[in-house]
Amino acid sequence: MNKKVTIFLSFLLMTSSIIAQKQQKLTSNQIYEKIQKLNFLGSALYIAAHPDDENTRLIAYLANHDKARTGYLSLTRGDGGQNLIGPEIRELLGVIRTQELLAARNVDGGEQRFSRANDFGYSKHPDETLKIWDKDKVLADVVWTIRTFKPDVIINRFDHRTPGTTHGHHTTSAMLSVEAFDLANDPSKYSDQLSYTEPWQPNRLFFNTSWWFYGSRDNFAKADKSKMLKFDIGTYYPLKGLSNNELASMASSQHLCQGFGRLTTRGSQEEYVEFLKGGFPADKENIFSGINTTWSRVKKGKEIGDILHKVEKEFDFIDPSKHLPELMKAYKLVQGLKNEHWKGIKSKELKAIIKACAGLYLEASAVSSSTTPNSSVKINFEALNRSNIPMEFVSMEIQPQERLLLKNLKLRPNSKENFSETISVGNMKYSAPYWLEKSWDLGMYKVADQREIGNPESKRPFNIKYNLTINGEDISFVKPVVYRYSQRDKGEIYEPFEIVPQVTTKLADKVLIFANGDAQKVNIEVKAGSDNTNGTVKIKAPKGWKVTPEQISFSIEQKGDVQMVDFMIAPTSNESEGYINAIATVNGTIYDKELVEINYDHIPKQTVLLQSKAKVVRLNIKKEGSHIGYIQGSGDAVPESLKQIGYKVTEITPTEINEKTLSKFDAVVVGIRAYNTKKELQFKQKYLLEYVKNGGNMIVQYNTNRRVDVKAPYELKLSRDRVTDEYAKVTMLAKDHKALQYPNKINEKDFEGWVQERGLYFPNSWSKEYVPILSMNDKGESPKKGSLLIAKYGKGNYIYTGVSFFRELPAGVSGAYKLFTNLLSL
C-alpha cells in the first residue's frame, strides 16, 4: 500500500468513529466531487440481508463513478452473528453492526437503510426464515424503502430463484425485493404508508451475479451473458488518489466485529449484474441508460442545472468561495421546486457544499456528555466564516423546543464568534436506538412511528438550527449538540450528547444460577444521571423467590457516580426459573432501565437503554473439580457463567501457556474461534496436548472451518454443518458415556429451552478414537453426529464441541449447564 493510500485510510478510520458528531471538513477535491454528484439526479438501491452482505465494490462504483445516490437496504442489523471484538451479542451486537455499516457508507459514499427484521441466526431455507420473520411486515418495509428512497435501479445481492442453496435470510431478501418491485407502485398495497409518501415504480431490477453463483469461473465463462451488464469496478479516481476497489476494501474493512479487516485491492476488475425486470438498458455498460438523470428531470430544473454545471465546469480549486453567489442562487431556486423528493435531497447536498465553500464552522458543544429530562445544560457555541463573502448569523432555534434566540452577528472573515447559553431541556425522550424502545420478539422489532422505519439510527435528541444570510440570501443549517473534550493521550474527542434517565440500575450478573437452595448475594449498581440523586431501589422477583431486604435507600451527590447495593435472594426449593427486575424510585418516579455504553475506537460511542433484569435459575446440579483454565478466542461470556455455579475460572493468554502453567487446572476450556483468532495457539498446542496426555481434561469449542487447524490429537475435519433449529430433536448416541451420566444424568428435557441454534461448524469426519455423543439435524437433513466428540488421549480427555454453549450458558439454559458441567467433570 502506498503512503498516500495509507494516510487516506488512516483518515477514514479516524473520522468514521466520529462521523455522527465531528463536522466534515471538506477539501477542494471533495467539494468538487460533491458538485459533480449534485448534477446527477439518479438513484440506485442495493438489497441484501445483513451487514457485510453488501458488495462495497458496486456501491462505491455507483456512488463515485456514476455519481448516483446509492443506498444499501440491509433487512437486518446482524443481531444474530458472532462478535470478534467484544462480548456484545444479540441486540447490542446489532447496535455495533449498524454503526459499522454507517462507517462503511461514509467510506464508499452510500446511504444506509434497514427493515424491522431481527436476525435470529443462521437459516437454511426461506421457508424457515419466513416462519420467524413476519413476511408481510418485512415486505412492507421493503416497499416503504422503495417508495421513500425512490430508486431508478434496484440490485439484489442474492438470487431469488435458488432457495436452499445459501443462508435463508439471503434468498429471502431477494425474493422480497422481486415482489416489492411490483407492489411499490400499487396504491392499494400498504396504503397506510401513503400518508407520508407516494407510490413509486423503479425502472429496472438486477441480480448482482458472479462466478460464485455458477460454481466455478469456468462455468461462468461459458454462461449466457446476453442479459448481463458488465462494469470495470477497478476504475481509478485521480481526485481521491484511489481506485474504486481500494475504496471498496476500505469500506468493507469497517465490519471489524465480523473480522472483515482486509488488504486493499486495485487494478481492473469486472462486476456483473443480471437483468431481471423492467426496461432493459440500451447501453450495457451504463446501468442508468435511458433514464433521465439530469436536472431536466424535475420541472423548472433546467435553470438550476445551467447554474450548477457552470460551477462544475469553472470550479476554482484554490478559492471555492468565489462560487458562493451562484450556489446561493441555485439554492434559492431549489426551494421553489414542486418535486419534494429531489428538493429535499438537493437542498441537503447544496447546503453541505455551500458550508464547505465558505469554510463555515458552526458548533454547539455541551459541557458534559449527557443530561436528564426537565433539566438545563450549558452549551458553548462557535461560529466562524472563513471566506470573504458577506455573512450574518441572524438567529438560532433550539430543537425540538422551538425556542428562538436572536443573535444578529456579523460573521466577519476568519473572525470567530464564541458565546454560551444555558438551555432548558424540557421533558424529552431518552437517547436510545428507536428499534429497542419496545419489547421485541425473535423475528421482528417493533416500531410505532412509520416514519422511523428504515432509518439507520435514532434522530439526535437535541439540535440547533442556525439561521444565516449568505450574500443576502437566507439559509439555515441544523447541527446536533455534541460533547467535545480532549485527552492528553488521544487529543480532541467528540461524543454524542445524550438524554438519560435520572437514575439507572444494573444487575452485575445477567444470569444467576442457584445450584442448591442457598441464598445468594445479588449486587446492583445504581448510577445517577444528575447531581444529588436520592431514592430507593428494590428487586422484583418471581413467585416463590425471597428477597431481603425489601428495599434499600441510596444517595448519590455527583452525576455519573454509582452506589453499590446488595440484596440476598433465596430460590425456590424445586427447580424453577424466571426473571428479577431492579427498580429504583426517585420522588415517586419509577426507573427500571439499565444504561449500556458501547465504546470502540472505530464507531461513535453508543448509549443503549435496556430493561434492568436478570434471569434466575434454580437447578439441581452436581460437579467435580473446581479450578478451570479458560483461553478466550473471539470473546464469550462462558467464564462468567462457570463462575455462577461455583467454579474458580482463571483466564489464560496464549503467551502464558507452558508445561508448568496448566497442571493446576481440573480442566482447560478453549473459547469460541480461538484457533481462528489467536494464531499463537498453534505454537502452544504441544503444551495443551501434553496436559491432556498427563490426565487433563480439555474442551475445545467451535471454530470456523476457514483456513484453520485446531491441531487435535487425532484427525478430525471441520465442516459447515450446523443445526439452526433450537428445537431440533437431539438423540443421545452414547447413552452410557460418562458425559451423559455423571455427575448429572442428561435426558431429553435438558435440550428444551435452548436459544437461537443447537450448534455450528461441526466436524463431519473424524478418526476412530473419537466417540460421537449426540446426533441432531434440521428438518429434511441427514443426522449430524459431530456436535460433541470425545477421545481419550493418554490419561486425559480431548473434547471437541460445536454445541453453542457460548449462547446457552449466558442465556441460563439449565440443560446446557448440566451437560457442560459433565464435560468439565470427566
PDB file of C-alpha atoms in Angstrom, residues 542-720:
ATOM      1  CA  PRO A 542     -40.759 -14.366  40.635  1.00  0.00           C
ATOM      2  CA  LYS A 543     -43.297 -16.047  42.895  1.00  0.00           C
ATOM      3  CA  GLY A 544     -41.646 -18.291  45.455  1.00  0.00           C
ATOM      4  CA  TRP A 545     -38.305 -16.447  45.443  1.00  0.00           C
ATOM      5  CA  LYS A 546     -37.489 -14.378  48.543  1.00  0.00           C
ATOM      6  CA  VAL A 547     -35.607 -11.067  48.527  1.00  0.00           C
ATOM      7  CA  THR A 548     -34.191  -9.331  51.592  1.00  0.00           C
ATOM      8  CA  PRO A 549     -34.308  -6.518  52.480  1.00  0.00           C
ATOM      9  CA  GLU A 550     -37.451  -5.273  50.727  1.00  0.00           C
ATOM     10  CA  GLN A 551     -35.713  -2.065  49.601  1.00  0.00           C
ATOM     11  CA  ILE A 552     -32.520  -0.073  50.127  1.00  0.00           C
ATOM     12  CA  SER A 553     -32.068   3.702  50.129  1.00  0.00           C
ATOM     13  CA  PHE A 554     -29.374   5.369  48.064  1.00  0.00           C
ATOM     14  CA  SER A 555     -27.932   8.871  47.945  1.00  0.00           C
ATOM     15  CA  ILE A 556     -25.545   9.989  45.185  1.00  0.00           C
ATOM     16  CA  GLU A 557     -24.124  13.507  45.212  1.00  0.00           C
ATOM     17  CA  GLN A 558     -22.448  13.740  41.818  1.00  0.00           C
ATOM     18  CA  LYS A 559     -23.762  12.991  38.351  1.00  0.00           C
ATOM     19  CA  GLY A 560     -22.161   9.909  36.860  1.00  0.00           C
ATOM     20  CA  ASP A 561     -21.238   8.394  40.227  1.00  0.00           C
ATOM     21  CA  VAL A 562     -22.509   4.999  41.280  1.00  0.00           C
ATOM     22  CA  GLN A 563     -23.554   3.391  44.533  1.00  0.00           C
ATOM     23  CA  MET A 564     -23.468  -0.368  45.025  1.00  0.00           C
ATOM     24  CA  VAL A 565     -26.254  -2.069  46.974  1.00  0.00           C
ATOM     25  CA  ASP A 566     -26.602  -5.738  47.915  1.00  0.00           C
ATOM     26  CA  PHE A 567     -29.656  -7.907  48.333  1.00  0.00           C
ATOM     27  CA  MET A 568     -29.959 -11.550  49.311  1.00  0.00           C
ATOM     28  CA  ILE A 569     -32.124 -13.812  47.161  1.00  0.00           C
ATOM     29  CA  ALA A 570     -33.282 -17.247  48.237  1.00  0.00           C
ATOM     30  CA  PRO A 571     -34.528 -19.560  45.476  1.00  0.00           C
ATOM     31  CA  THR A 572     -37.432 -21.956  45.425  1.00  0.00           C
ATOM     32  CA  SER A 573     -36.850 -25.429  46.796  1.00  0.00           C
ATOM     33  CA  ASN A 574     -37.635 -27.074  43.461  1.00  0.00           C
ATOM     34  CA  GLU A 575     -36.113 -26.407  40.046  1.00  0.00           C
ATOM     35  CA  SER A 576     -37.553 -23.225  38.522  1.00  0.00           C
ATOM     36  CA  GLU A 577     -36.557 -20.162  36.571  1.00  0.00           C
ATOM     37  CA  GLY A 578     -37.728 -16.604  35.945  1.00  0.00           C
ATOM     38  CA  TYR A 579     -36.540 -13.007  35.909  1.00  0.00           C
ATOM     39  CA  ILE A 580     -35.714 -10.465  38.577  1.00  0.00           C
ATOM     40  CA  ASN A 581     -36.016  -6.723  37.891  1.00  0.00           C
ATOM     41  CA  ALA A 582     -34.099  -3.899  39.568  1.00  0.00           C
ATOM     42  CA  ILE A 583     -36.419  -0.945  40.161  1.00  0.00           C
ATOM     43  CA  ALA A 584     -35.376   2.452  41.523  1.00  0.00           C
ATOM     44  CA  THR A 585     -37.751   5.150  42.738  1.00  0.00           C
ATOM     45  CA  VAL A 586     -36.897   8.861  42.935  1.00  0.00           C
ATOM     46  CA  ASN A 587     -39.561  11.346  44.111  1.00  0.00           C
ATOM     47  CA  GLY A 588     -42.320   8.928  43.173  1.00  0.00           C
ATOM     48  CA  THR A 589     -40.960   8.264  39.659  1.00  0.00           C
ATOM     49  CA  ILE A 590     -40.011   4.683  38.807  1.00  0.00           C
ATOM     50  CA  TYR A 591     -36.826   3.914  36.859  1.00  0.00           C
ATOM     51  CA  ASP A 592     -36.317   0.385  35.543  1.00  0.00           C
ATOM     52  CA  LYS A 593     -33.653   0.775  32.864  1.00  0.00           C
ATOM     53  CA  GLU A 594     -30.013  -0.243  32.604  1.00  0.00           C
ATOM     54  CA  LEU A 595     -27.675   2.157  30.810  1.00  0.00           C
ATOM     55  CA  VAL A 596     -25.320   0.299  28.451  1.00  0.00           C
ATOM     56  CA  GLU A 597     -22.482   2.230  26.844  1.00  0.00           C
ATOM     57  CA  ILE A 598     -20.682   0.730  23.842  1.00  0.00           C
ATOM     58  CA  ASN A 599     -17.390   2.415  23.182  1.00  0.00           C
ATOM     59  CA  TYR A 600     -15.000   1.238  20.441  1.00  0.00           C
ATOM     60  CA  ASP A 601     -12.494   3.375  18.548  1.00  0.00           C
ATOM     61  CA  HIS A 602     -13.927   2.628  15.089  1.00  0.00           C
ATOM     62  CA  ILE A 603     -17.552   3.682  15.783  1.00  0.00           C
ATOM     63  CA  PRO A 604     -19.204   6.512  17.725  1.00  0.00           C
ATOM     64  CA  LYS A 605     -19.966   5.882  21.373  1.00  0.00           C
ATOM     65  CA  GLN A 606     -23.414   4.302  21.698  1.00  0.00           C
ATOM     66  CA  THR A 607     -25.912   4.681  24.543  1.00  0.00           C
ATOM     67  CA  VAL A 608     -28.477   1.909  24.909  1.00  0.00           C
ATOM     68  CA  LEU A 609     -31.259   1.579  27.478  1.00  0.00           C
ATOM     69  CA  LEU A 610     -32.457  -1.939  28.254  1.00  0.00           C
ATOM     70  CA  GLN A 611     -34.689  -3.422  30.919  1.00  0.00           C
ATOM     71  CA  SER A 612     -32.676  -3.811  34.118  1.00  0.00           C
ATOM     72  CA  LYS A 613     -33.232  -7.501  34.655  1.00  0.00           C
ATOM     73  CA  ALA A 614     -31.504 -10.831  35.118  1.00  0.00           C
ATOM     74  CA  LYS A 615     -32.546 -14.426  34.710  1.00  0.00           C
ATOM     75  CA  VAL A 616     -32.595 -16.576  37.852  1.00  0.00           C
ATOM     76  CA  VAL A 617     -32.390 -20.346  37.571  1.00  0.00           C
ATOM     77  CA  ARG A 618     -32.789 -22.841  40.367  1.00  0.00           C
ATOM     78  CA  LEU A 619     -31.375 -26.176  39.298  1.00  0.00           C
ATOM     79  CA  ASN A 620     -30.016 -29.226  40.988  1.00  0.00           C
ATOM     80  CA  ILE A 621     -26.532 -29.539  39.569  1.00  0.00           C
ATOM     81  CA  LYS A 622     -23.527 -31.543  40.672  1.00  0.00           C
ATOM     82  CA  LYS A 623     -19.928 -31.076  39.616  1.00  0.00           C
ATOM     83  CA  GLU A 624     -16.426 -32.382  40.143  1.00  0.00           C
ATOM     84  CA  GLY A 625     -13.312 -30.270  40.132  1.00  0.00           C
ATOM     85  CA  SER A 626     -13.184 -26.599  40.937  1.00  0.00           C
ATOM     86  CA  HIS A 627     -10.394 -24.782  39.085  1.00  0.00           C
ATOM     87  CA  ILE A 628     -10.879 -24.111  35.347  1.00  0.00           C
ATOM     88  CA  GLY A 629      -8.400 -22.538  32.946  1.00  0.00           C
ATOM     89  CA  TYR A 630     -10.053 -20.584  30.129  1.00  0.00           C
ATOM     90  CA  ILE A 631      -8.377 -19.483  26.894  1.00  0.00           C
ATOM     91  CA  GLN A 632     -10.522 -16.789  25.261  1.00  0.00           C
ATOM     92  CA  GLY A 633     -10.948 -16.756  21.495  1.00  0.00           C
ATOM     93  CA  SER A 634     -13.072 -14.082  19.865  1.00  0.00           C
ATOM     94  CA  GLY A 635     -14.763 -13.366  23.190  1.00  0.00           C
ATOM     95  CA  ASP A 636     -17.638 -15.015  25.036  1.00  0.00           C
ATOM     96  CA  ALA A 637     -19.266 -14.997  28.468  1.00  0.00           C
ATOM     97  CA  VAL A 638     -18.691 -18.671  29.297  1.00  0.00           C
ATOM     98  CA  PRO A 639     -16.146 -17.898  32.090  1.00  0.00           C
ATOM     99  CA  GLU A 640     -18.674 -15.710  33.902  1.00  0.00           C
ATOM    100  CA  SER A 641     -21.284 -18.440  33.511  1.00  0.00           C
ATOM    101  CA  LEU A 642     -18.993 -21.052  35.029  1.00  0.00           C
ATOM    102  CA  LYS A 643     -18.280 -18.807  37.992  1.00  0.00           C
ATOM    103  CA  GLN A 644     -22.037 -18.713  38.576  1.00  0.00           C
ATOM    104  CA  ILE A 645     -22.072 -22.396  39.505  1.00  0.00           C
ATOM    105  CA  GLY A 646     -19.087 -22.190  41.798  1.00  0.00           C
ATOM    106  CA  TYR A 647     -16.076 -22.776  39.589  1.00  0.00           C
ATOM    107  CA  LYS A 648     -12.913 -20.779  40.033  1.00  0.00           C
ATOM    108  CA  VAL A 649     -12.054 -19.632  36.499  1.00  0.00           C
ATOM    109  CA  THR A 650      -8.643 -18.285  35.528  1.00  0.00           C
ATOM    110  CA  GLU A 651      -8.329 -16.760  32.085  1.00  0.00           C
ATOM    111  CA  ILE A 652      -5.103 -17.750  30.307  1.00  0.00           C
ATOM    112  CA  THR A 653      -3.457 -15.864  27.468  1.00  0.00           C
ATOM    113  CA  PRO A 654      -1.632 -17.970  24.855  1.00  0.00           C
ATOM    114  CA  THR A 655       1.704 -16.422  25.862  1.00  0.00           C
ATOM    115  CA  GLU A 656       1.266 -17.819  29.400  1.00  0.00           C
ATOM    116  CA  ILE A 657       0.896 -21.412  28.244  1.00  0.00           C
ATOM    117  CA  ASN A 658       3.826 -23.684  29.054  1.00  0.00           C
ATOM    118  CA  GLU A 659       4.466 -27.050  30.671  1.00  0.00           C
ATOM    119  CA  LYS A 660       4.013 -25.623  34.185  1.00  0.00           C
ATOM    120  CA  THR A 661       1.004 -23.307  33.891  1.00  0.00           C
ATOM    121  CA  LEU A 662      -1.635 -25.919  33.026  1.00  0.00           C
ATOM    122  CA  SER A 663      -1.090 -28.645  35.615  1.00  0.00           C
ATOM    123  CA  LYS A 664      -3.031 -26.824  38.354  1.00  0.00           C
ATOM    124  CA  PHE A 665      -6.313 -26.859  36.415  1.00  0.00           C
ATOM    125  CA  ASP A 666      -9.000 -29.522  36.713  1.00  0.00           C
ATOM    126  CA  ALA A 667      -9.991 -28.684  33.133  1.00  0.00           C
ATOM    127  CA  VAL A 668      -8.893 -26.302  30.383  1.00  0.00           C
ATOM    128  CA  VAL A 669     -11.523 -24.770  28.103  1.00  0.00           C
ATOM    129  CA  VAL A 670     -10.704 -23.123  24.761  1.00  0.00           C
ATOM    130  CA  GLY A 671     -13.132 -20.333  23.827  1.00  0.00           C
ATOM    131  CA  ILE A 672     -15.017 -19.940  20.569  1.00  0.00           C
ATOM    132  CA  ARG A 673     -12.983 -19.285  17.429  1.00  0.00           C
ATOM    133  CA  ALA A 674      -9.754 -19.354  19.415  1.00  0.00           C
ATOM    134  CA  TYR A 675      -7.809 -21.105  16.661  1.00  0.00           C
ATOM    135  CA  ASN A 676      -9.286 -18.647  14.128  1.00  0.00           C
ATOM    136  CA  THR A 677      -8.309 -15.548  16.070  1.00  0.00           C
ATOM    137  CA  LYS A 678      -5.298 -16.491  18.232  1.00  0.00           C
ATOM    138  CA  LYS A 679      -2.720 -17.738  15.745  1.00  0.00           C
ATOM    139  CA  GLU A 680      -0.119 -18.133  18.503  1.00  0.00           C
ATOM    140  CA  LEU A 681      -2.130 -21.085  19.844  1.00  0.00           C
ATOM    141  CA  GLN A 682      -0.631 -23.311  17.150  1.00  0.00           C
ATOM    142  CA  PHE A 683       2.753 -22.844  18.796  1.00  0.00           C
ATOM    143  CA  LYS A 684       1.346 -23.709  22.222  1.00  0.00           C
ATOM    144  CA  GLN A 685      -0.627 -26.770  21.205  1.00  0.00           C
ATOM    145  CA  LYS A 686       2.119 -29.161  22.282  1.00  0.00           C
ATOM    146  CA  TYR A 687       1.738 -27.975  25.881  1.00  0.00           C
ATOM    147  CA  LEU A 688      -2.048 -28.326  25.759  1.00  0.00           C
ATOM    148  CA  LEU A 689      -1.876 -31.853  24.382  1.00  0.00           C
ATOM    149  CA  GLU A 690       0.790 -32.776  26.934  1.00  0.00           C
ATOM    150  CA  TYR A 691      -1.596 -31.538  29.638  1.00  0.00           C
ATOM    151  CA  VAL A 692      -4.290 -33.886  28.290  1.00  0.00           C
ATOM    152  CA  LYS A 693      -1.855 -36.798  27.948  1.00  0.00           C
ATOM    153  CA  ASN A 694      -0.918 -36.424  31.613  1.00  0.00           C
ATOM    154  CA  GLY A 695      -4.551 -36.705  32.710  1.00  0.00           C
ATOM    155  CA  GLY A 696      -6.002 -33.290  31.963  1.00  0.00           C
ATOM    156  CA  ASN A 697      -9.437 -32.530  30.583  1.00  0.00           C
ATOM    157  CA  MET A 698      -9.531 -30.190  27.571  1.00  0.00           C
ATOM    158  CA  ILE A 699     -12.676 -28.801  25.928  1.00  0.00           C
ATOM    159  CA  VAL A 700     -12.324 -27.046  22.565  1.00  0.00           C
ATOM    160  CA  GLN A 701     -15.352 -25.021  21.459  1.00  0.00           C
ATOM    161  CA  TYR A 702     -16.285 -24.310  17.858  1.00  0.00           C
ATOM    162  CA  ASN A 703     -14.014 -22.791  15.219  1.00  0.00           C
ATOM    163  CA  THR A 704     -14.973 -21.870  11.680  1.00  0.00           C
ATOM    164  CA  ASN A 705     -13.638 -24.184   9.003  1.00  0.00           C
ATOM    165  CA  ARG A 706     -11.870 -21.483   7.010  1.00  0.00           C
ATOM    166  CA  ARG A 707      -8.089 -21.821   6.947  1.00  0.00           C
ATOM    167  CA  VAL A 708      -7.758 -23.241  10.453  1.00  0.00           C
ATOM    168  CA  ASP A 709      -6.066 -26.223  12.029  1.00  0.00           C
ATOM    169  CA  VAL A 710      -7.122 -26.998  15.592  1.00  0.00           C
ATOM    170  CA  LYS A 711      -4.222 -29.494  15.822  1.00  0.00           C
ATOM    171  CA  ALA A 712      -6.308 -32.125  17.615  1.00  0.00           C
ATOM    172  CA  PRO A 713      -4.515 -35.248  18.870  1.00  0.00           C
ATOM    173  CA  TYR A 714      -6.360 -37.357  16.294  1.00  0.00           C
ATOM    174  CA  GLU A 715      -7.689 -36.401  12.880  1.00  0.00           C
ATOM    175  CA  LEU A 716     -10.942 -34.501  12.632  1.00  0.00           C
ATOM    176  CA  LYS A 717     -12.211 -32.335   9.811  1.00  0.00           C
ATOM    177  CA  LEU A 718     -14.298 -29.247  10.445  1.00  0.00           C
ATOM    178  CA  SER A 719     -17.220 -28.511   8.154  1.00  0.00           C
ATOM    179  CA  ARG A 720     -20.033 -26.011   7.798  1.00  0.00           C
TER     180      ARG A 720
END
